[in-house]
């Protein structure tokens, strides 16, 4: 890894809120939000309130979370935990176990209540730290 | 923020590689990869090689990067830097300046050469740290 010695390699992400969900165990959670993920609240911390002000009900957004129960040493998995499927490199899978366990969830905003956002179809479990929210990009001409 | 005092709030992400791109300055970069982002190499570190093995040319993937030149204190911006547009909360924009500056890029894998992946349409600048690669999810029945 010559030439990278002087470059910064580690960075700190900070939770800006938490997921409040009826899902409390990873074993019981659907593997993706469109496979039966329930409605959940995203509860944001007061310091980021100004960043939320243009999110409205009906919008589709990408939610980034920190999957804090993940195993970061894993580099290959049997997809969807199915041992009959061949072991696959994690970067070709959506396994939560991976070197940087950042969860990416496409959800619909159902309601906005101050620091709380109600969203539909979220497979993340209760207490999962929220890192970011981004809009789903419209077509190039509408940006 | 009662009740959150005992929960962990900060987490460490680690670069697993770097972008090698002809784009060297943020000012010259397109705002999104589909607005003229050039081809680029993703150069991964040897320890994650096993995680890459099922990525193949032709695949569409989501690349997560750390936008290391971002201003993390920003909570509202004029979209696309256009001062005639009203100031908007960052979570309703794709501004790189935001509390956790994680870049999300949809790119096509053009070639794979060991630890190097050639991708098309990437607006991230040279040297940007790579955090993760995830497949674009197929329809529910094909997973």
PDB file of C-alpha atoms in Angstrom:
ATOM      1  CA  UNK A   1       0.000   0.000   0.000  1.00  0.00           C
ATOM      2  CA  UNK A   2       2.796   2.395  -0.880  1.00  0.00           C
ATOM      3  CA  UNK A   3       1.757   5.972  -1.339  1.00  0.00           C
ATOM      4  CA  UNK A   4      -1.224   5.683   0.997  1.00  0.00           C
ATOM      5  CA  UNK A   5       0.717   5.996   4.208  1.00  0.00           C
ATOM      6  CA  UNK A   6       0.205   9.721   4.436  1.00  0.00           C
ATOM      7  CA  UNK A   7      -3.469   9.704   3.507  1.00  0.00           C
ATOM      8  CA  UNK A   8      -6.108   9.582   6.170  1.00  0.00           C
ATOM      9  CA  UNK A   9      -7.730   6.170   6.298  1.00  0.00           C
ATOM     10  CA  UNK A  10     -10.237   6.392   9.165  1.00  0.00           C
ATOM     11  CA  UNK A  11     -13.111   8.809   9.564  1.00  0.00           C
ATOM     12  CA  UNK A  12     -15.713   9.319  12.260  1.00  0.00           C
ATOM     13  CA  UNK A  13     -19.423   9.129  11.507  1.00  0.00           C
ATOM     14  CA  UNK A  14     -21.838  10.483  14.113  1.00  0.00           C
ATOM     15  CA  UNK A  15     -25.417   9.377  14.688  1.00  0.00           C
ATOM     16  CA  UNK A  16     -27.858  12.193  13.885  1.00  0.00           C
ATOM     17  CA  UNK A  17     -30.832  10.216  15.208  1.00  0.00           C
ATOM     18  CA  UNK A  18     -32.223   6.735  15.811  1.00  0.00           C
ATOM     19  CA  UNK A  19     -34.755   4.311  14.351  1.00  0.00           C
ATOM     20  CA  UNK A  20     -37.815   3.588  16.503  1.00  0.00           C
ATOM     21  CA  UNK A  21     -39.278   0.362  15.180  1.00  0.00           C
ATOM     22  CA  UNK A  22     -41.351  -2.605  16.396  1.00  0.00           C
ATOM     23  CA  UNK A  23     -38.506  -4.800  15.060  1.00  0.00           C
ATOM     24  CA  UNK A  24     -36.203  -5.531  17.964  1.00  0.00           C
ATOM     25  CA  UNK A  25     -34.090  -8.477  16.803  1.00  0.00           C
ATOM     26  CA  UNK A  26     -31.989  -8.911  13.714  1.00  0.00           C
ATOM     27  CA  UNK A  27     -33.180 -12.526  13.376  1.00  0.00           C
ATOM     28  CA  UNK A  28     -36.797 -11.387  12.990  1.00  0.00           C
ATOM     29  CA  UNK A  29     -36.175  -8.556  10.541  1.00  0.00           C
ATOM     30  CA  UNK A  30     -36.954  -8.881   6.840  1.00  0.00           C
ATOM     31  CA  UNK A  31     -33.848  -8.890   4.642  1.00  0.00           C
ATOM     32  CA  UNK A  32     -34.975  -5.873   2.639  1.00  0.00           C
ATOM     33  CA  UNK A  33     -37.553  -3.174   3.340  1.00  0.00           C
ATOM     34  CA  UNK A  34     -39.712  -4.192   0.376  1.00  0.00           C
ATOM     35  CA  UNK A  35     -40.049  -7.693   1.824  1.00  0.00           C
ATOM     36  CA  UNK A  36     -42.396  -6.666   4.607  1.00  0.00           C
ATOM     37  CA  UNK A  37     -40.505  -3.967   6.479  1.00  0.00           C
ATOM     38  CA  UNK A  38     -42.891  -2.232   8.913  1.00  0.00           C
ATOM     39  CA  UNK A  39     -43.552   1.459   9.443  1.00  0.00           C
ATOM     40  CA  UNK A  40     -41.053   3.096  11.768  1.00  0.00           C
ATOM     41  CA  UNK A  41     -40.111   6.485  13.208  1.00  0.00           C
ATOM     42  CA  UNK A  42     -36.833   8.199  12.549  1.00  0.00           C
ATOM     43  CA  UNK A  43     -36.136  10.351  15.609  1.00  0.00           C
ATOM     44  CA  UNK A  44     -33.542  13.036  14.936  1.00  0.00           C
ATOM     45  CA  UNK A  45     -31.367  14.958  17.366  1.00  0.00           C
ATOM     46  CA  UNK A  46     -32.219  18.618  17.917  1.00  0.00           C
ATOM     47  CA  UNK A  47     -28.946  20.004  16.470  1.00  0.00           C
ATOM     48  CA  UNK A  48     -29.790  18.802  12.932  1.00  0.00           C
ATOM     49  CA  UNK A  49     -33.368  20.143  12.864  1.00  0.00           C
ATOM     50  CA  UNK A  50     -32.564  22.810  10.299  1.00  0.00           C
ATOM     51  CA  UNK A  51     -31.381  20.150   7.859  1.00  0.00           C
ATOM     52  CA  UNK A  52     -34.775  18.404   7.950  1.00  0.00           C
ATOM     53  CA  UNK A  53     -37.023  21.310   7.124  1.00  0.00           C
ATOM     54  CA  UNK A  54     -37.703  20.509   3.455  1.00  0.00           C
ATOM     55  CA  UNK A  55     -38.613  16.851   3.919  1.00  0.00           C
ATOM     56  CA  UNK A  56     -42.337  16.330   3.361  1.00  0.00           C
ATOM     57  CA  UNK A  57     -44.833  13.469   3.424  1.00  0.00           C
ATOM     58  CA  UNK A  58     -44.939  11.551   0.162  1.00  0.00           C
ATOM     59  CA  UNK A  59     -41.246  11.964  -0.680  1.00  0.00           C
ATOM     60  CA  UNK A  60     -39.095   8.942  -1.391  1.00  0.00           C
ATOM     61  CA  UNK A  61     -35.736   9.157   0.337  1.00  0.00           C
ATOM     62  CA  UNK A  62     -32.602   7.110   0.845  1.00  0.00           C
ATOM     63  CA  UNK A  63     -31.887   6.521   4.510  1.00  0.00           C
ATOM     64  CA  UNK A  64     -28.331   5.699   5.557  1.00  0.00           C
ATOM     65  CA  UNK A  65     -27.881   3.910   8.871  1.00  0.00           C
ATOM     66  CA  UNK A  66     -25.050   2.375  10.857  1.00  0.00           C
ATOM     67  CA  UNK A  67     -25.708  -1.363  11.279  1.00  0.00           C
ATOM     68  CA  UNK A  68     -24.153  -1.494  14.707  1.00  0.00           C
ATOM     69  CA  UNK A  69     -24.592  -5.232  15.228  1.00  0.00           C
ATOM     70  CA  UNK A  70     -22.702  -6.175  12.068  1.00  0.00           C
ATOM     71  CA  UNK A  71     -19.529  -8.278  11.937  1.00  0.00           C
ATOM     72  CA  UNK A  72     -16.975  -6.089  10.165  1.00  0.00           C
ATOM     73  CA  UNK A  73     -14.472  -8.904   9.574  1.00  0.00           C
ATOM     74  CA  UNK A  74     -16.738 -10.730   7.106  1.00  0.00           C
ATOM     75  CA  UNK A  75     -15.658 -10.635   3.416  1.00  0.00           C
ATOM     76  CA  UNK A  76     -17.746 -13.490   1.965  1.00  0.00           C
ATOM     77  CA  UNK A  77     -21.224 -14.824   2.817  1.00  0.00           C
ATOM     78  CA  UNK A  78     -23.814 -17.292   1.618  1.00  0.00           C
ATOM     79  CA  UNK A  79     -26.403 -14.908   0.114  1.00  0.00           C
ATOM     80  CA  UNK A  80     -29.454 -14.432   2.311  1.00  0.00           C
ATOM     81  CA  UNK A  81     -27.942 -16.871   4.831  1.00  0.00           C
ATOM     82  CA  UNK A  82     -28.799 -19.796   2.505  1.00  0.00           C
ATOM     83  CA  UNK A  83     -25.967 -22.350   2.781  1.00  0.00           C
ATOM     84  CA  UNK A  84     -27.072 -24.035  -0.455  1.00  0.00           C
ATOM     85  CA  UNK A  85     -26.018 -20.859  -2.314  1.00  0.00           C
ATOM     86  CA  UNK A  86     -22.296 -20.485  -3.056  1.00  0.00           C
ATOM     87  CA  UNK A  87     -20.209 -18.193  -0.868  1.00  0.00           C
ATOM     88  CA  UNK A  88     -20.107 -14.738  -2.444  1.00  0.00           C
ATOM     89  CA  UNK A  89     -17.865 -11.712  -1.899  1.00  0.00           C
ATOM     90  CA  UNK A  90     -19.706  -9.233   0.363  1.00  0.00           C
ATOM     91  CA  UNK A  91     -19.422  -6.369  -2.134  1.00  0.00           C
ATOM     92  CA  UNK A  92     -21.646  -8.361  -4.511  1.00  0.00           C
ATOM     93  CA  UNK A  93     -24.256  -8.803  -1.735  1.00  0.00           C
ATOM     94  CA  UNK A  94     -26.363  -6.650   0.585  1.00  0.00           C
ATOM     95  CA  UNK A  95     -25.181  -8.525   3.680  1.00  0.00           C
ATOM     96  CA  UNK A  96     -25.141  -6.277   6.777  1.00  0.00           C
ATOM     97  CA  UNK A  97     -21.857  -7.987   7.723  1.00  0.00           C
ATOM     98  CA  UNK A  98     -19.139  -6.097   5.778  1.00  0.00           C
ATOM     99  CA  UNK A  99     -16.136  -3.862   6.533  1.00  0.00           C
ATOM    100  CA  UNK A 100     -18.178  -0.631   6.721  1.00  0.00           C
ATOM    101  CA  UNK A 101     -21.699  -1.661   7.725  1.00  0.00           C
ATOM    102  CA  UNK A 102     -23.613   1.286   6.307  1.00  0.00           C
ATOM    103  CA  UNK A 103     -27.266   0.393   5.719  1.00  0.00           C
ATOM    104  CA  UNK A 104     -28.974   1.861   2.654  1.00  0.00           C
ATOM    105  CA  UNK A 105     -32.768   1.910   2.718  1.00  0.00           C
ATOM    106  CA  UNK A 106     -35.181   3.371   0.193  1.00  0.00           C
ATOM    107  CA  UNK A 107     -38.244   4.486   2.166  1.00  0.00           C
ATOM    108  CA  UNK A 108     -41.273   6.717   1.745  1.00  0.00           C
ATOM    109  CA  UNK A 109     -41.834   9.606   4.153  1.00  0.00           C
ATOM    110  CA  UNK A 110     -45.352   9.145   5.553  1.00  0.00           C
ATOM    111  CA  UNK A 111     -45.461  12.019   8.038  1.00  0.00           C
ATOM    112  CA  UNK A 112     -43.251  14.728   9.510  1.00  0.00           C
ATOM    113  CA  UNK A 113     -43.632  15.832  13.131  1.00  0.00           C
ATOM    114  CA  UNK A 114     -40.816  18.166  14.164  1.00  0.00           C
ATOM    115  CA  UNK A 115     -37.771  16.006  14.781  1.00  0.00           C
ATOM    116  CA  UNK A 116     -39.707  12.805  13.984  1.00  0.00           C
ATOM    117  CA  UNK A 117     -40.205  11.328  10.518  1.00  0.00           C
ATOM    118  CA  UNK A 118     -42.614   8.440   9.965  1.00  0.00           C
ATOM    119  CA  UNK A 119     -41.437   6.141   7.172  1.00  0.00           C
ATOM    120  CA  UNK A 120     -42.832   3.020   5.534  1.00  0.00           C
ATOM    121  CA  UNK A 121     -41.068  -0.234   4.658  1.00  0.00           C
ATOM    122  CA  UNK A 122     -37.968  -0.107   6.858  1.00  0.00           C
ATOM    123  CA  UNK A 123     -36.152  -3.341   7.782  1.00  0.00           C
ATOM    124  CA  UNK A 124     -33.713  -1.692  10.243  1.00  0.00           C
ATOM    125  CA  UNK A 125     -34.191  -2.696  13.870  1.00  0.00           C
ATOM    126  CA  UNK A 126     -35.109  -0.501  16.831  1.00  0.00           C
ATOM    127  CA  UNK A 127     -32.257   1.704  18.017  1.00  0.00           C
ATOM    128  CA  UNK A 128     -30.299   1.605  14.744  1.00  0.00           C
ATOM    129  CA  UNK A 129     -28.276   4.847  14.434  1.00  0.00           C
ATOM    130  CA  UNK A 130     -29.286   7.144  11.560  1.00  0.00           C
ATOM    131  CA  UNK A 131     -26.394   8.727   9.606  1.00  0.00           C
ATOM    132  CA  UNK A 132     -27.985  10.567   6.693  1.00  0.00           C
ATOM    133  CA  UNK A 133     -31.072  11.115   4.558  1.00  0.00           C
ATOM    134  CA  UNK A 134     -30.814  11.905   0.841  1.00  0.00           C
ATOM    135  CA  UNK A 135     -33.541  12.526  -1.730  1.00  0.00           C
ATOM    136  CA  UNK A 136     -34.037   9.996  -4.505  1.00  0.00           C
ATOM    137  CA  UNK A 137     -32.721  11.883  -7.544  1.00  0.00           C
ATOM    138  CA  UNK A 138     -35.269  12.917 -10.138  1.00  0.00           C
ATOM    139  CA  UNK A 139     -34.416  12.837 -13.845  1.00  0.00           C
ATOM    140  CA  UNK A 140     -31.523  15.045 -14.950  1.00  0.00           C
ATOM    141  CA  UNK A 141     -33.751  17.840 -16.273  1.00  0.00           C
ATOM    142  CA  UNK A 142     -35.707  18.263 -13.034  1.00  0.00           C
ATOM    143  CA  UNK A 143     -32.850  18.856 -10.570  1.00  0.00           C
TER     144      UNK A 143
ATOM    145  CA  UNK B   1     -31.508  13.864  24.272  1.00  0.00           C
ATOM    146  CA  UNK B   2     -32.393  11.918  27.383  1.00  0.00           C
ATOM    147  CA  UNK B   3     -32.062   8.173  27.093  1.00  0.00           C
ATOM    148  CA  UNK B   4     -29.336   8.401  24.481  1.00  0.00           C
ATOM    149  CA  UNK B   5     -26.506   9.097  26.872  1.00  0.00           C
ATOM    150  CA  UNK B   6     -25.529   5.450  27.159  1.00  0.00           C
ATOM    151  CA  UNK B   7     -25.797   4.661  23.469  1.00  0.00           C
ATOM    152  CA  UNK B   8     -22.775   4.861  21.249  1.00  0.00           C
ATOM    153  CA  UNK B   9     -22.967   7.867  18.967  1.00  0.00           C
ATOM    154  CA  UNK B  10     -19.712   7.825  16.985  1.00  0.00           C
ATOM    155  CA  UNK B  11     -18.409   5.079  14.747  1.00  0.00           C
ATOM    156  CA  UNK B  12     -15.253   4.676  12.711  1.00  0.00           C
ATOM    157  CA  UNK B  13     -15.370   4.055   8.975  1.00  0.00           C
ATOM    158  CA  UNK B  14     -12.196   2.876   7.261  1.00  0.00           C
ATOM    159  CA  UNK B  15     -11.214   3.418   3.640  1.00  0.00           C
ATOM    160  CA  UNK B  16     -11.071   0.117   1.744  1.00  0.00           C
ATOM    161  CA  UNK B  17      -9.619   1.779  -1.361  1.00  0.00           C
ATOM    162  CA  UNK B  18      -9.394   5.018  -3.337  1.00  0.00           C
ATOM    163  CA  UNK B  19     -10.779   6.615  -6.487  1.00  0.00           C
ATOM    164  CA  UNK B  20      -8.294   7.216  -9.294  1.00  0.00           C
ATOM    165  CA  UNK B  21      -9.883   9.795 -11.568  1.00  0.00           C
ATOM    166  CA  UNK B  22      -8.864  12.532 -14.003  1.00  0.00           C
ATOM    167  CA  UNK B  23     -11.044  14.864 -11.869  1.00  0.00           C
ATOM    168  CA  UNK B  24      -8.752  16.571  -9.400  1.00  0.00           C
ATOM    169  CA  UNK B  25     -10.761  19.539  -8.124  1.00  0.00           C
ATOM    170  CA  UNK B  26     -14.190  19.697  -6.616  1.00  0.00           C
ATOM    171  CA  UNK B  27     -14.929  22.889  -8.579  1.00  0.00           C
ATOM    172  CA  UNK B  28     -14.455  21.080 -11.895  1.00  0.00           C
ATOM    173  CA  UNK B  29     -16.458  17.961 -11.028  1.00  0.00           C
ATOM    174  CA  UNK B  30     -19.968  17.386 -12.379  1.00  0.00           C
ATOM    175  CA  UNK B  31     -22.646  17.457  -9.681  1.00  0.00           C
ATOM    176  CA  UNK B  32     -23.841  13.931 -10.419  1.00  0.00           C
ATOM    177  CA  UNK B  33     -22.232  11.036 -12.252  1.00  0.00           C
ATOM    178  CA  UNK B  34     -24.891  11.021 -14.981  1.00  0.00           C
ATOM    179  CA  UNK B  35     -24.069  14.645 -15.805  1.00  0.00           C
ATOM    180  CA  UNK B  36     -20.795  13.822 -17.525  1.00  0.00           C
ATOM    181  CA  UNK B  37     -18.821  11.970 -14.852  1.00  0.00           C
ATOM    182  CA  UNK B  38     -15.759  10.379 -16.474  1.00  0.00           C
ATOM    183  CA  UNK B  39     -14.505   6.824 -16.259  1.00  0.00           C
ATOM    184  CA  UNK B  40     -12.400   6.152 -13.195  1.00  0.00           C
ATOM    185  CA  UNK B  41     -10.593   3.339 -11.403  1.00  0.00           C
ATOM    186  CA  UNK B  42     -11.495   2.126  -7.947  1.00  0.00           C
ATOM    187  CA  UNK B  43      -8.277   0.812  -6.421  1.00  0.00           C
ATOM    188  CA  UNK B  44      -8.921  -1.456  -3.456  1.00  0.00           C
ATOM    189  CA  UNK B  45      -6.611  -2.424  -0.627  1.00  0.00           C
ATOM    190  CA  UNK B  46      -5.285  -5.991  -0.635  1.00  0.00           C
ATOM    191  CA  UNK B  47      -6.994  -7.058   2.644  1.00  0.00           C
ATOM    192  CA  UNK B  48     -10.498  -6.765   1.083  1.00  0.00           C
ATOM    193  CA  UNK B  49      -9.690  -8.692  -2.111  1.00  0.00           C
ATOM    194  CA  UNK B  50     -11.865 -11.659  -1.143  1.00  0.00           C
ATOM    195  CA  UNK B  51     -14.897  -9.383  -0.876  1.00  0.00           C
ATOM    196  CA  UNK B  52     -14.527  -8.273  -4.508  1.00  0.00           C
ATOM    197  CA  UNK B  53     -14.420 -11.626  -6.220  1.00  0.00           C
ATOM    198  CA  UNK B  54     -17.989 -11.735  -7.541  1.00  0.00           C
ATOM    199  CA  UNK B  55     -18.030  -8.274  -9.103  1.00  0.00           C
ATOM    200  CA  UNK B  56     -18.010  -8.530 -12.886  1.00  0.00           C
ATOM    201  CA  UNK B  57     -18.005  -6.204 -15.894  1.00  0.00           C
ATOM    202  CA  UNK B  58     -21.488  -5.051 -16.854  1.00  0.00           C
ATOM    203  CA  UNK B  59     -22.871  -4.963 -13.280  1.00  0.00           C
ATOM    204  CA  UNK B  60     -24.479  -1.821 -11.907  1.00  0.00           C
ATOM    205  CA  UNK B  61     -23.357  -1.100  -8.378  1.00  0.00           C
ATOM    206  CA  UNK B  62     -23.765   1.511  -5.677  1.00  0.00           C
ATOM    207  CA  UNK B  63     -20.448   2.956  -4.610  1.00  0.00           C
ATOM    208  CA  UNK B  64     -20.185   4.583  -1.184  1.00  0.00           C
ATOM    209  CA  UNK B  65     -17.379   7.065  -0.660  1.00  0.00           C
ATOM    210  CA  UNK B  66     -16.202   9.456   2.051  1.00  0.00           C
ATOM    211  CA  UNK B  67     -16.329  13.021   0.702  1.00  0.00           C
ATOM    212  CA  UNK B  68     -13.294  14.121   2.661  1.00  0.00           C
ATOM    213  CA  UNK B  69     -13.371  17.749   1.531  1.00  0.00           C
ATOM    214  CA  UNK B  70     -16.922  18.342   2.753  1.00  0.00           C
ATOM    215  CA  UNK B  71     -17.968  20.896   5.362  1.00  0.00           C
ATOM    216  CA  UNK B  72     -19.755  18.869   8.044  1.00  0.00           C
ATOM    217  CA  UNK B  73     -21.249  21.893   9.809  1.00  0.00           C
ATOM    218  CA  UNK B  74     -23.569  22.754   6.903  1.00  0.00           C
ATOM    219  CA  UNK B  75     -27.306  22.112   7.454  1.00  0.00           C
ATOM    220  CA  UNK B  76     -28.848  24.183   4.638  1.00  0.00           C
ATOM    221  CA  UNK B  77     -27.667  25.028   1.121  1.00  0.00           C
ATOM    222  CA  UNK B  78     -28.792  26.694  -2.069  1.00  0.00           C
ATOM    223  CA  UNK B  79     -29.396  23.630  -4.290  1.00  0.00           C
ATOM    224  CA  UNK B  80     -26.639  23.062  -6.856  1.00  0.00           C
ATOM    225  CA  UNK B  81     -24.892  26.205  -5.563  1.00  0.00           C
ATOM    226  CA  UNK B  82     -27.485  28.402  -7.315  1.00  0.00           C
ATOM    227  CA  UNK B  83     -28.155  31.427  -5.062  1.00  0.00           C
ATOM    228  CA  UNK B  84     -31.404  32.183  -6.912  1.00  0.00           C
ATOM    229  CA  UNK B  85     -32.834  28.939  -5.487  1.00  0.00           C
ATOM    230  CA  UNK B  86     -34.131  29.079  -1.914  1.00  0.00           C
ATOM    231  CA  UNK B  87     -31.986  27.703   0.885  1.00  0.00           C
ATOM    232  CA  UNK B  88     -32.931  24.072   1.493  1.00  0.00           C
ATOM    233  CA  UNK B  89     -32.259  21.678   4.371  1.00  0.00           C
ATOM    234  CA  UNK B  90     -29.329  19.425   3.402  1.00  0.00           C
ATOM    235  CA  UNK B  91     -31.295  16.202   3.925  1.00  0.00           C
ATOM    236  CA  UNK B  92     -33.564  17.240   1.026  1.00  0.00           C
ATOM    237  CA  UNK B  93     -30.485  17.777  -1.198  1.00  0.00           C
ATOM    238  CA  UNK B  94     -27.503  15.817  -2.490  1.00  0.00           C
ATOM    239  CA  UNK B  95     -25.037  18.465  -1.293  1.00  0.00           C
ATOM    240  CA  UNK B  96     -21.655  16.933  -0.363  1.00  0.00           C
ATOM    241  CA  UNK B  97     -21.606  19.349   2.593  1.00  0.00           C
ATOM    242  CA  UNK B  98     -23.646  17.612   5.343  1.00  0.00           C
ATOM    243  CA  UNK B  99     -23.041  16.128   8.815  1.00  0.00           C
ATOM    244  CA  UNK B 100     -21.933  12.701   7.534  1.00  0.00           C
ATOM    245  CA  UNK B 101     -20.525  13.297   4.026  1.00  0.00           C
ATOM    246  CA  UNK B 102     -21.053   9.819   2.589  1.00  0.00           C
ATOM    247  CA  UNK B 103     -21.146   9.918  -1.209  1.00  0.00           C
ATOM    248  CA  UNK B 104     -23.565   7.577  -2.986  1.00  0.00           C
ATOM    249  CA  UNK B 105     -22.831   6.899  -6.652  1.00  0.00           C
ATOM    250  CA  UNK B 106     -24.595   4.537  -9.041  1.00  0.00           C
ATOM    251  CA  UNK B 107     -21.952   3.338 -11.512  1.00  0.00           C
ATOM    252  CA  UNK B 108     -21.448   0.571 -14.049  1.00  0.00           C
ATOM    253  CA  UNK B 109     -18.509  -1.800 -13.681  1.00  0.00           C
ATOM    254  CA  UNK B 110     -16.607  -1.698 -16.994  1.00  0.00           C
ATOM    255  CA  UNK B 111     -13.681  -3.968 -16.171  1.00  0.00           C
ATOM    256  CA  UNK B 112     -12.164  -5.888 -13.261  1.00  0.00           C
ATOM    257  CA  UNK B 113      -8.411  -6.294 -12.917  1.00  0.00           C
ATOM    258  CA  UNK B 114      -7.490  -7.834  -9.560  1.00  0.00           C
ATOM    259  CA  UNK B 115      -7.815  -5.087  -6.956  1.00  0.00           C
ATOM    260  CA  UNK B 116      -8.794  -2.500  -9.599  1.00  0.00           C
ATOM    261  CA  UNK B 117     -12.322  -1.872 -10.858  1.00  0.00           C
ATOM    262  CA  UNK B 118     -12.934   0.369 -13.857  1.00  0.00           C
ATOM    263  CA  UNK B 119     -16.253   2.217 -13.573  1.00  0.00           C
ATOM    264  CA  UNK B 120     -18.138   4.631 -15.801  1.00  0.00           C
ATOM    265  CA  UNK B 121     -19.851   7.899 -14.874  1.00  0.00           C
ATOM    266  CA  UNK B 122     -18.263   8.781 -11.536  1.00  0.00           C
ATOM    267  CA  UNK B 123     -18.235  12.396 -10.311  1.00  0.00           C
ATOM    268  CA  UNK B 124     -16.009  11.742  -7.270  1.00  0.00           C
ATOM    269  CA  UNK B 125     -12.578  13.360  -7.454  1.00  0.00           C
ATOM    270  CA  UNK B 126      -9.175  11.696  -7.472  1.00  0.00           C
ATOM    271  CA  UNK B 127      -8.130  10.324  -4.097  1.00  0.00           C
ATOM    272  CA  UNK B 128     -11.655  10.075  -2.657  1.00  0.00           C
ATOM    273  CA  UNK B 129     -11.747   7.241  -0.091  1.00  0.00           C
ATOM    274  CA  UNK B 130     -13.963   4.265  -0.978  1.00  0.00           C
ATOM    275  CA  UNK B 131     -16.077   2.842   1.867  1.00  0.00           C
ATOM    276  CA  UNK B 132     -18.303   0.197   0.303  1.00  0.00           C
ATOM    277  CA  UNK B 133     -19.731  -1.304  -2.877  1.00  0.00           C
ATOM    278  CA  UNK B 134     -23.224  -2.786  -2.965  1.00  0.00           C
ATOM    279  CA  UNK B 135     -25.146  -4.383  -5.830  1.00  0.00           C
ATOM    280  CA  UNK B 136     -28.198  -2.613  -7.200  1.00  0.00           C
ATOM    281  CA  UNK B 137     -31.029  -4.825  -5.976  1.00  0.00           C
ATOM    282  CA  UNK B 138     -32.909  -6.837  -8.593  1.00  0.00           C
ATOM    283  CA  UNK B 139     -36.658  -7.351  -8.295  1.00  0.00           C
ATOM    284  CA  UNK B 140     -37.864  -9.210  -5.193  1.00  0.00           C
ATOM    285  CA  UNK B 141     -38.271 -12.561  -7.012  1.00  0.00           C
ATOM    286  CA  UNK B 142     -34.703 -12.668  -8.352  1.00  0.00           C
ATOM    287  CA  UNK B 143     -32.741 -12.262  -5.120  1.00  0.00           C
TER     288      UNK B 143
END
